[in-house]
Short mmCIF file of C-alpha atoms in Angstrom, two decimals:
data_model
loop_
_atom_site.label_atom_id
_atom_site.label_comp_id
_atom_site.label_asym_id
_atom_site.label_seq_id
_atom_site.Cartn_x
_atom_site.Cartn_y
_atom_site.Cartn_z
CA MET R 1 0.00 0.00 0.00
CA ARG R 2 1.24 3.43 -0.90
CA THR R 3 0.10 6.80 0.47
CA GLY R 4 0.22 10.12 -1.27
CA THR R 5 0.10 13.42 0.67
CA CYS R 6 0.01 17.06 -0.26
CA LEU R 7 1.09 19.82 2.13
CA LEU R 8 0.42 23.44 1.25
CA LEU R 9 -2.15 25.72 2.88
CA LEU R 10 -4.52 22.76 2.95
CA ILE R 11 -3.79 19.07 3.62
CA CYS R 12 -5.06 16.14 1.55
CA TYR R 13 -4.31 12.47 1.78
CA LEU R 14 -4.66 9.32 -0.39
CA THR R 15 -4.20 5.67 0.55
CA VAL R 16 -4.40 2.76 -1.94
CA ASN R 17 -4.41 -1.00 -1.41
CA ILE R 18 -5.46 -4.07 -3.41
CA GLU R 19 -7.37 -6.84 -1.66
CA PRO R 20 -5.23 -10.00 -1.46
CA LEU R 21 -6.30 -13.08 -3.42
CA PRO R 22 -5.57 -16.77 -2.82
CA PRO R 23 -4.22 -18.80 -5.76
CA VAL R 24 -6.87 -19.17 -8.48
CA VAL R 25 -7.47 -21.96 -10.97
CA ALA R 26 -7.21 -21.39 -14.71
CA GLY R 27 -10.67 -20.98 -16.21
CA ASP R 28 -12.19 -19.34 -13.14
CA ALA R 29 -13.53 -15.78 -13.07
CA VAL R 30 -11.33 -13.45 -11.03
CA THR R 31 -12.04 -9.94 -9.75
CA LEU R 32 -9.20 -7.65 -8.72
CA LYS R 33 -10.30 -5.03 -6.17
CA CYS R 34 -8.45 -1.78 -5.59
CA ASN R 35 -9.59 0.16 -2.49
CA PHE R 36 -8.53 3.75 -1.93
CA LYS R 37 -9.40 6.38 0.65
CA THR R 38 -9.02 10.11 0.13
CA ASP R 39 -10.45 13.49 1.04
CA GLY R 40 -9.33 14.95 -2.27
CA ARG R 41 -10.91 15.25 -5.68
CA MET R 42 -10.56 12.27 -8.02
CA ARG R 43 -8.44 12.66 -11.14
CA GLU R 44 -7.87 9.15 -12.57
CA ILE R 45 -7.58 5.42 -11.90
CA VAL R 46 -5.27 3.23 -14.02
CA TRP R 47 -4.73 -0.55 -13.81
CA TYR R 48 -1.51 -2.07 -15.14
CA ARG R 49 -0.39 -5.61 -15.94
CA VAL R 50 3.34 -5.85 -15.20
CA THR R 51 5.47 -8.12 -17.41
CA ASP R 52 9.10 -8.90 -18.17
CA GLY R 53 10.21 -8.56 -14.58
CA GLY R 54 8.67 -5.13 -14.15
CA THR R 55 10.20 -3.52 -17.23
CA ILE R 56 6.91 -3.40 -19.15
CA LYS R 57 3.57 -2.15 -17.83
CA GLN R 58 0.52 -2.89 -19.96
CA LYS R 59 -2.48 -0.62 -19.30
CA ILE R 60 -5.61 -2.76 -18.94
CA PHE R 61 -8.12 -0.24 -17.50
CA THR R 62 -8.39 3.57 -17.24
CA PHE R 63 -10.90 5.86 -15.55
CA ASP R 64 -10.53 9.58 -16.27
CA ALA R 65 -12.62 11.89 -14.03
CA MET R 66 -12.37 14.73 -16.56
CA PHE R 67 -14.70 12.80 -18.86
CA SER R 68 -17.08 11.44 -16.23
CA THR R 69 -19.75 12.92 -13.95
CA ASN R 70 -19.65 10.05 -11.50
CA TYR R 71 -17.60 12.09 -9.05
CA SER R 72 -19.40 15.42 -9.30
CA HIS R 73 -20.30 15.25 -5.60
CA MET R 74 -16.62 15.65 -4.77
CA GLU R 75 -16.16 18.97 -6.50
CA ASN R 76 -16.65 20.92 -3.24
CA TYR R 77 -13.21 20.10 -1.94
CA ARG R 78 -13.61 22.44 1.00
CA LYS R 79 -15.65 19.76 2.79
CA ARG R 80 -13.31 17.57 4.89
CA GLU R 81 -14.93 14.20 4.25
CA ASP R 82 -13.18 10.85 4.25
CA LEU R 83 -14.41 9.08 1.12
CA VAL R 84 -13.67 5.38 0.39
CA TYR R 85 -13.77 4.06 -3.17
CA GLN R 86 -13.26 0.76 -4.91
CA SER R 87 -12.19 0.06 -8.48
CA THR R 88 -12.53 -3.47 -9.82
CA VAL R 89 -11.15 -5.33 -12.83
CA ARG R 90 -12.80 -8.62 -13.77
CA LEU R 91 -11.05 -11.39 -15.67
CA PRO R 92 -13.90 -13.68 -16.81
CA GLU R 93 -11.74 -16.75 -17.63
CA VAL R 94 -8.31 -16.38 -16.16
CA ARG R 95 -5.49 -18.10 -18.04
CA ILE R 96 -2.01 -19.21 -17.08
CA SER R 97 -0.68 -16.30 -19.12
CA ASP R 98 -2.53 -13.95 -16.73
CA ASN R 99 -0.22 -15.06 -13.93
CA GLY R 100 1.89 -12.21 -12.56
CA PRO R 101 1.86 -8.81 -10.81
CA TYR R 102 -0.83 -6.14 -11.23
CA GLU R 103 -0.81 -2.50 -10.11
CA CYS R 104 -3.57 -0.01 -9.35
CA HIS R 105 -2.60 3.68 -9.69
CA VAL R 106 -4.88 6.41 -8.31
CA GLY R 107 -4.47 10.17 -8.81
CA ILE R 108 -6.25 13.07 -7.03
CA TYR R 109 -6.04 16.84 -7.46
CA ASP R 110 -3.99 18.83 -5.05
CA ARG R 111 -6.22 20.98 -2.83
CA ALA R 112 -4.20 24.07 -3.64
CA THR R 113 -4.24 23.81 -7.43
CA ARG R 114 -5.96 21.72 -10.07
CA GLU R 115 -2.74 21.65 -12.07
CA LYS R 116 -1.01 19.35 -9.60
CA VAL R 117 -1.95 15.67 -9.13
CA VAL R 118 -1.10 13.53 -6.13
CA LEU R 119 -0.47 9.83 -7.00
CA ALA R 120 -0.49 6.61 -4.99
CA SER R 121 -0.55 2.93 -6.03
CA GLY R 122 -1.02 -0.59 -4.76
CA ASN R 123 0.09 -3.96 -6.22
CA ILE R 124 -0.81 -7.65 -6.07
CA PHE R 125 0.61 -10.86 -7.53
CA LEU R 126 -2.04 -13.01 -9.22
CA ASN R 127 -1.08 -16.66 -8.81
CA VAL R 128 -2.85 -18.77 -11.44
CA MET R 129 -2.79 -22.54 -10.94
CA ALA R 130 -3.51 -25.15 -13.59
CA PRO R 131 -4.34 -28.82 -13.02
CA PRO R 132 -2.35 -31.42 -14.98
CA THR R 133 -3.78 -32.08 -18.43
CA SER R 134 -2.31 -35.53 -19.11
CA ILE R 135 -0.84 -38.51 -17.29
CA GLU R 136 0.62 -41.72 -18.66
CA VAL R 137 2.76 -44.61 -17.48
CA VAL R 138 5.40 -46.09 -19.78
CA ALA R 139 8.26 -48.53 -19.37
CA ALA R 140 11.77 -47.20 -19.77
CA ASP R 141 14.23 -48.75 -22.22
CA THR R 142 11.69 -50.76 -24.16
CA PRO R 143 11.39 -53.04 -25.96
CA ALA R 144 13.71 -55.19 -23.86
CA PRO R 145 14.34 -58.96 -23.76
CA PHE R 146 13.45 -61.47 -21.10
CA SER R 147 16.48 -62.33 -18.93
CA ARG R 148 16.58 -65.94 -17.79
CA TYR R 149 19.92 -65.99 -16.03
CA GLN R 150 20.64 -62.53 -14.70
CA ALA R 151 18.67 -60.12 -12.55
CA GLN R 152 17.73 -56.92 -14.34
CA ASN R 153 16.45 -53.57 -13.17
CA PHE R 154 13.09 -52.43 -14.45
CA THR R 155 11.79 -48.84 -14.51
CA LEU R 156 8.29 -47.45 -14.83
CA VAL R 157 8.04 -43.79 -15.85
CA CYS R 158 5.00 -41.69 -14.95
CA ILE R 159 4.77 -38.57 -17.12
CA VAL R 160 2.51 -35.77 -15.87
CA SER R 161 2.13 -32.67 -18.05
CA GLY R 162 0.30 -29.34 -17.94
CA GLY R 163 0.34 -28.69 -14.19
CA LYS R 164 1.19 -25.46 -12.36
CA PRO R 165 2.67 -25.67 -9.82
CA ALA R 166 4.40 -29.03 -10.16
CA PRO R 167 2.15 -31.82 -8.81
CA MET R 168 3.07 -34.49 -6.28
CA VAL R 169 3.47 -37.86 -7.99
CA TYR R 170 3.60 -41.26 -6.29
CA PHE R 171 3.12 -44.95 -7.15
CA LYS R 172 0.94 -47.75 -5.86
CA ARG R 173 1.12 -51.50 -6.38
CA ASP R 174 -2.14 -53.43 -6.33
CA GLY R 175 -3.77 -50.44 -4.66
CA GLU R 176 -1.20 -50.11 -1.86
CA PRO R 177 1.22 -47.13 -1.68
CA ILE R 178 4.82 -48.06 -2.46
CA ASP R 179 7.42 -47.14 0.16
CA ALA R 180 10.28 -46.18 -2.16
CA VAL R 181 13.83 -45.07 -1.46
CA PRO R 182 14.36 -41.59 -2.94
CA LEU R 183 17.11 -41.22 -5.56
CA SER R 184 18.67 -37.94 -6.63
CA GLU R 185 20.52 -39.38 -9.64
CA PRO R 186 19.51 -42.09 -12.14
CA PRO R 187 21.17 -45.48 -11.55
CA ALA R 188 23.96 -46.41 -13.94
CA ALA R 189 23.00 -48.82 -16.69
CA SER R 190 25.74 -51.27 -15.67
CA SER R 191 25.31 -50.92 -11.93
CA GLY R 192 23.44 -54.21 -11.59
CA PRO R 193 20.64 -54.79 -9.11
CA LEU R 194 19.95 -51.76 -6.92
CA GLN R 195 20.72 -52.01 -3.22
CA ASP R 196 18.74 -50.42 -0.39
CA SER R 197 20.83 -48.13 1.83
CA ARG R 198 18.20 -48.31 4.56
CA PRO R 199 18.38 -50.91 7.39
CA PHE R 200 18.88 -54.41 5.96
CA ARG R 201 15.79 -56.41 5.13
CA SER R 202 16.16 -60.15 4.78
CA LEU R 203 15.20 -61.57 1.39
CA LEU R 204 14.37 -65.23 0.90
CA HIS R 205 15.90 -67.06 -2.05
CA ARG R 206 14.04 -69.56 -4.19
CA ASP R 207 16.08 -72.70 -4.87
CA LEU R 208 15.45 -74.72 -7.98
CA ASP R 209 15.31 -78.47 -7.89
CA ASP R 210 18.01 -80.45 -9.73
CA THR R 211 15.81 -81.07 -12.77
CA LYS R 212 15.10 -77.39 -13.34
CA MET R 213 18.73 -76.48 -12.64
CA GLN R 214 19.99 -78.97 -15.23
CA LYS R 215 17.47 -77.61 -17.73
CA SER R 216 18.61 -74.06 -17.04
CA LEU R 217 22.25 -75.02 -17.51
CA SER R 218 21.49 -76.82 -20.76
CA LEU R 219 19.68 -73.76 -22.08
CA LEU R 220 22.60 -71.58 -21.05
CA ASP R 221 25.03 -73.88 -22.89
CA ALA R 222 22.86 -73.61 -26.00
CA GLU R 223 23.04 -69.84 -25.90
CA ASN R 224 26.82 -69.92 -25.38
CA ARG R 225 27.15 -72.10 -28.48
CA GLY R 226 25.23 -69.55 -30.50
CA GLY R 227 22.02 -71.55 -30.64
CA ARG R 228 18.56 -70.39 -29.56
CA PRO R 229 16.86 -72.04 -26.54
CA TYR R 230 13.56 -72.90 -28.16
CA THR R 231 10.61 -73.09 -25.85
CA GLU R 232 8.61 -75.33 -28.14
CA ARG R 233 9.46 -77.59 -31.04
CA PRO R 234 7.31 -78.20 -34.11
CA SER R 235 6.27 -81.78 -34.69
CA ARG R 236 6.54 -81.58 -38.49
CA GLY R 237 9.63 -81.83 -40.65
CA LEU R 238 10.60 -79.78 -43.65
CA THR R 239 9.43 -82.34 -46.24
CA PRO R 240 5.98 -81.38 -47.60
CA ASP R 241 3.21 -83.79 -46.73
CA PRO R 242 0.80 -84.36 -49.67
CA ASN R 243 -2.09 -84.22 -47.23
CA ILE R 244 -1.37 -80.61 -46.42
CA LEU R 245 -0.58 -79.26 -49.87
CA LEU R 246 -4.11 -78.08 -50.52
CA GLN R 247 -4.48 -76.44 -47.13
CA PRO R 248 -4.37 -72.64 -46.60
CA THR R 249 -1.13 -70.79 -47.29
CA THR R 250 0.01 -70.78 -43.64
CA GLU R 251 -0.19 -73.39 -40.96
CA ASN R 252 -0.20 -72.15 -37.37
CA ILE R 253 1.38 -74.52 -34.89
CA PRO R 254 -0.99 -74.36 -31.90
CA GLU R 255 1.57 -74.88 -29.10
CA THR R 256 2.49 -71.56 -27.48
CA VAL R 257 4.45 -71.77 -24.27
CA VAL R 258 5.38 -68.86 -22.01
CA SER R 259 9.01 -69.50 -21.15
CA ARG R 260 10.21 -68.82 -17.63
CA GLU R 261 13.34 -70.19 -16.03
CA PHE R 262 13.85 -68.72 -12.57
CA PRO R 263 17.40 -69.28 -11.30
CA ARG R 264 18.74 -68.60 -7.82
CA TRP R 265 18.91 -64.82 -8.23
CA VAL R 266 15.13 -64.55 -8.13
CA HIS R 267 13.82 -63.26 -4.78
CA SER R 268 10.49 -64.36 -3.40
CA ALA R 269 10.20 -61.45 -0.93
CA GLU R 270 8.88 -57.97 -1.62
CA PRO R 271 11.36 -55.97 -3.74
CA THR R 272 12.99 -52.68 -2.79
CA TYR R 273 11.78 -49.75 -4.88
CA PHE R 274 13.70 -46.61 -5.75
CA LEU R 275 11.99 -43.37 -6.82
CA ARG R 276 13.43 -40.40 -8.68
CA HIS R 277 11.69 -37.20 -9.84
CA SER R 278 12.60 -34.76 -12.58
CA ARG R 279 10.91 -31.47 -13.49
CA THR R 280 11.01 -29.67 -16.84
CA PRO R 281 9.48 -26.17 -17.09
CA SER R 282 7.47 -25.44 -20.24
CA SER R 283 7.25 -22.17 -22.12
CA ASP R 284 3.61 -21.70 -21.07
CA GLY R 285 4.52 -21.68 -17.37
CA THR R 286 3.51 -25.28 -16.64
CA VAL R 287 5.83 -28.04 -15.47
CA GLU R 288 6.29 -31.57 -16.81
CA VAL R 289 7.04 -34.01 -13.99
CA ARG R 290 8.55 -37.45 -14.55
CA ALA R 291 8.55 -39.95 -11.70
CA LEU R 292 10.78 -42.99 -12.25
CA LEU R 293 10.16 -46.11 -10.17
CA THR R 294 12.99 -48.66 -10.39
CA TRP R 295 13.37 -52.08 -8.82
CA THR R 296 14.94 -55.47 -9.51
CA LEU R 297 12.34 -57.30 -11.57
CA ASN R 298 11.04 -60.66 -10.39
CA PRO R 299 8.96 -62.22 -13.19
CA GLN R 300 7.64 -64.75 -10.70
CA ILE R 301 5.73 -62.20 -8.63
CA ASP R 302 5.68 -59.15 -10.90
CA ASN R 303 3.80 -60.78 -13.77
CA GLU R 304 0.19 -59.52 -13.71
CA ALA R 305 0.99 -56.98 -10.96
CA LEU R 306 -1.04 -53.75 -11.18
CA PHE R 307 0.95 -50.52 -10.87
CA SER R 308 -0.74 -47.15 -10.68
CA CYS R 309 0.64 -43.64 -10.76
CA GLU R 310 -1.35 -41.05 -8.81
CA VAL R 311 -1.11 -37.28 -8.83
CA LYS R 312 -2.13 -34.78 -6.16
CA HIS R 313 -2.47 -31.11 -7.08
CA PRO R 314 -4.12 -28.13 -5.35
CA ALA R 315 -6.20 -27.49 -8.49
CA LEU R 316 -7.63 -31.05 -8.42
CA SER R 317 -10.56 -32.04 -6.23
CA MET R 318 -9.41 -35.69 -6.31
CA PRO R 319 -6.20 -37.49 -7.35
CA MET R 320 -5.49 -38.07 -11.03
CA GLN R 321 -4.51 -41.65 -11.91
CA ALA R 322 -3.08 -43.85 -14.64
CA GLU R 323 -2.38 -47.56 -14.29
CA VAL R 324 -0.71 -50.46 -16.09
CA THR R 325 -0.55 -54.18 -15.51
CA LEU R 326 2.75 -55.95 -16.13
CA VAL R 327 1.99 -58.92 -18.39
CA ALA R 328 4.20 -61.31 -20.33
CA PRO R 329 3.23 -61.95 -23.98
CA LYS R 330 1.06 -64.96 -24.63
CA GLY R 331 -0.42 -66.45 -27.79
CA PRO R 332 0.81 -64.23 -30.65
CA LYS R 333 -1.64 -64.14 -33.56
CA ILE R 334 0.13 -64.55 -36.89
CA VAL R 335 -1.30 -63.16 -40.14
CA MET R 336 0.28 -63.84 -43.52
CA THR R 337 -0.44 -62.00 -46.77
CA PRO R 338 -1.24 -62.82 -49.47
CA SER R 339 -3.54 -65.60 -48.32
CA ARG R 340 -2.36 -67.82 -51.22
CA ALA R 341 1.30 -67.17 -51.91
CA ARG R 342 2.75 -68.07 -55.31
CA VAL R 343 6.31 -68.30 -56.50
CA GLY R 344 7.69 -64.79 -56.95
CA ASP R 345 5.22 -63.11 -54.58
CA THR R 346 6.29 -60.90 -51.69
CA VAL R 347 5.03 -62.53 -48.49
CA ARG R 348 4.47 -60.58 -45.29
CA ILE R 349 4.17 -62.41 -41.96
CA LEU R 350 2.85 -60.10 -39.23
CA VAL R 351 2.17 -60.46 -35.51
CA HIS R 352 -1.39 -59.18 -35.21
CA GLY R 353 -1.91 -58.92 -31.48
CA PHE R 354 -1.92 -61.40 -28.61
CA GLN R 355 -4.39 -63.42 -26.60
CA ASN R 356 -3.84 -60.98 -23.73
CA GLU R 357 -2.97 -57.34 -23.12
CA VAL R 358 0.83 -57.17 -23.05
CA PHE R 359 2.89 -54.60 -21.13
CA PRO R 360 5.55 -53.47 -21.62
CA GLU R 361 5.79 -53.54 -25.39
CA PRO R 362 7.39 -56.81 -26.52
CA MET R 363 10.24 -57.28 -28.93
CA PHE R 364 9.93 -59.72 -31.83
CA THR R 365 12.56 -61.99 -33.36
CA TRP R 366 11.96 -64.12 -36.47
CA THR R 367 13.97 -67.22 -37.39
CA ARG R 368 13.56 -70.00 -39.92
CA VAL R 369 13.53 -73.45 -38.36
CA GLY R 370 16.49 -75.49 -39.57
CA SER R 371 17.88 -72.89 -41.94
CA ARG R 372 18.58 -69.23 -42.53
CA LEU R 373 16.10 -66.63 -43.68
CA LEU R 374 15.63 -65.82 -47.34
CA ASP R 375 18.17 -62.97 -47.24
CA GLY R 376 20.79 -65.21 -45.63
CA SER R 377 20.51 -63.74 -42.13
CA ALA R 378 20.10 -65.94 -39.06
CA GLU R 379 17.29 -63.86 -37.58
CA PHE R 380 15.25 -60.70 -38.07
CA ASP R 381 14.08 -58.27 -35.39
CA GLY R 382 10.71 -56.64 -35.97
CA LYS R 383 6.98 -57.17 -35.83
CA GLU R 384 6.70 -58.03 -39.53
CA LEU R 385 8.85 -60.44 -41.54
CA VAL R 386 8.94 -59.69 -45.29
CA LEU R 387 9.98 -62.39 -47.77
CA GLU R 388 10.50 -60.87 -51.20
CA ARG R 389 10.07 -62.92 -54.39
CA VAL R 390 9.66 -66.25 -52.60
CA PRO R 391 11.05 -69.23 -54.54
CA ALA R 392 9.45 -72.66 -54.79
CA GLU R 393 12.14 -74.01 -52.44
CA LEU R 394 10.47 -72.20 -49.52
CA ASN R 395 7.37 -74.35 -49.81
CA GLY R 396 6.84 -76.06 -46.46
CA SER R 397 9.42 -73.92 -44.65
CA MET R 398 8.61 -73.12 -41.06
CA TYR R 399 9.17 -69.78 -39.28
CA ARG R 400 9.43 -69.12 -35.59
CA CYS R 401 8.42 -65.81 -33.98
CA THR R 402 9.78 -65.19 -30.50
CA ALA R 403 7.91 -62.44 -28.63
CA GLN R 404 9.40 -61.36 -25.32
CA ASN R 405 9.41 -58.61 -22.76
CA PRO R 406 11.10 -58.50 -19.32
CA LEU R 407 8.24 -60.58 -17.83
CA GLY R 408 8.62 -63.60 -20.13
CA SER R 409 8.85 -64.90 -23.68
CA THR R 410 6.80 -67.07 -25.99
CA ASP R 411 7.41 -68.80 -29.31
CA THR R 412 4.92 -69.51 -32.05
CA HIS R 413 5.43 -71.13 -35.45
CA THR R 414 3.84 -70.86 -38.85
CA ARG R 415 4.45 -72.82 -42.05
CA LEU R 416 4.66 -71.26 -45.50
CA ILE R 417 2.95 -73.04 -48.39
CA VAL R 418 3.88 -71.79 -51.86
CA PHE R 419 1.41 -72.45 -54.68
CA GLY R 420 2.56 -72.76 -58.30
CA MET R 421 4.36 -70.07 -60.23
CA ALA R 422 4.01 -66.33 -59.98
CA ARG R 423 0.83 -64.84 -61.40
CA SER R 424 2.80 -62.92 -64.00
CA THR R 425 4.10 -66.21 -65.48
CA GLY R 426 0.79 -67.97 -65.75
CA ASP R 427 1.02 -68.44 -69.49
CA TRP R 428 4.38 -70.22 -69.13
CA GLU R 429 2.88 -72.39 -66.40
CA ASN R 430 -0.13 -73.37 -68.50
CA ASN R 431 2.11 -74.55 -71.31
CA HIS R 432 3.81 -77.12 -69.05
CA ARG R 433 2.68 -80.71 -69.10
CA GLY R 434 0.35 -81.88 -66.35
CA GLY R 435 1.67 -83.96 -63.54
CA SER R 436 4.85 -81.92 -63.02
CA TRP R 437 5.50 -80.35 -59.61
CA LEU R 438 5.25 -76.57 -59.67
CA GLY R 439 5.88 -75.15 -56.24
CA GLY R 440 4.87 -78.31 -54.44
CA PHE R 441 1.60 -79.58 -55.95
CA PRO R 442 0.68 -81.33 -59.27
CA ARG R 443 -1.08 -79.59 -62.13
CA ARG R 444 -3.73 -81.43 -64.09
CA LYS R 445 -3.33 -81.37 -67.84
CA LYS R 446 -5.91 -79.19 -69.51
CA GLN R 447 -8.17 -80.86 -72.12
#
């Protein structure tokens, strides 16, 4: 509050103050109230919006008494009356950009002369809050493989955008708040399993029986030799069976097994969680908050666990929430186009969803059973395998798709059946004698 005084033969005074306001929410209607008390004659009222750290003042409202009769009752300045006035500015839908300081300037005439104006002003800081506009939970460093023989850290990232001020973000597991150890820096990628610096908590270890241990060691030896530890084996060979030659282009092998080998590093007790926050200011004045929850993954107990990220903010009447369920892939659905492949066609084999909702996003690896892929590579990473200009020799070949995420892996197989010659060489095909094998099935001689 500022006070203006004038001392000559007569004394006048002027006091100005703006009523304080609590923080307001974007979208609300806000009224700024400037109260002033004086025994002088009104000259003007001016409202300013202050920007750029006080270097710029934008005039948003002006009242000039010279062009108004509202204050005609004050013209007899010889009467010593204390008069209280109020000037208001209404912002019908306040925005984040309206956040900042405002000033109310009031001027009155000096009692001795109308040529001199006494000024006083008041100021207020309008604090505009905004609730978060979006929230999502993602997995960091995905897609990632399933680790059978080494413990791996897993991180969920909760991204909250559009809030002002920054919201409070926390995690729950299966509806229960997670007691996490705060981290100031992200863990190093090669640091291995995270350790709790708080008082030691005993963790029980799950021992495997000899049968499972031998199986684990045999799978490990297969990987060391460069082979792939298959989780299921097709029952059919590579030689085409005449009984299947007139079947659809692809043959889906029904066995789909979720592969899990849990060695001695797997803990059966509740894991230790670590939580780290980061804040990134946006140009519009809001803050993006990222909360990172990290722990040593245990596929045994973490598969199908429900994790939720919740947000508390003064502009929200109730917490904001997003949730995910950690699920290993199961039952990939394979689609092959075209439905009847011919020699020379480009064949696309695509994973078109799963039997369940999978999180985090899985990675896909394609291999050809018993041989290399058409381009000579041992395997291909991607959701879709493309075979360009398939030759007749691929008839009956079988392809394995391995889908995996940190919770588990699953294999599924499909067989490629190649019919005849390419459509563009139909005339050449029709000129051949009947009974010859073209792409794996006999042609009948035309009459």
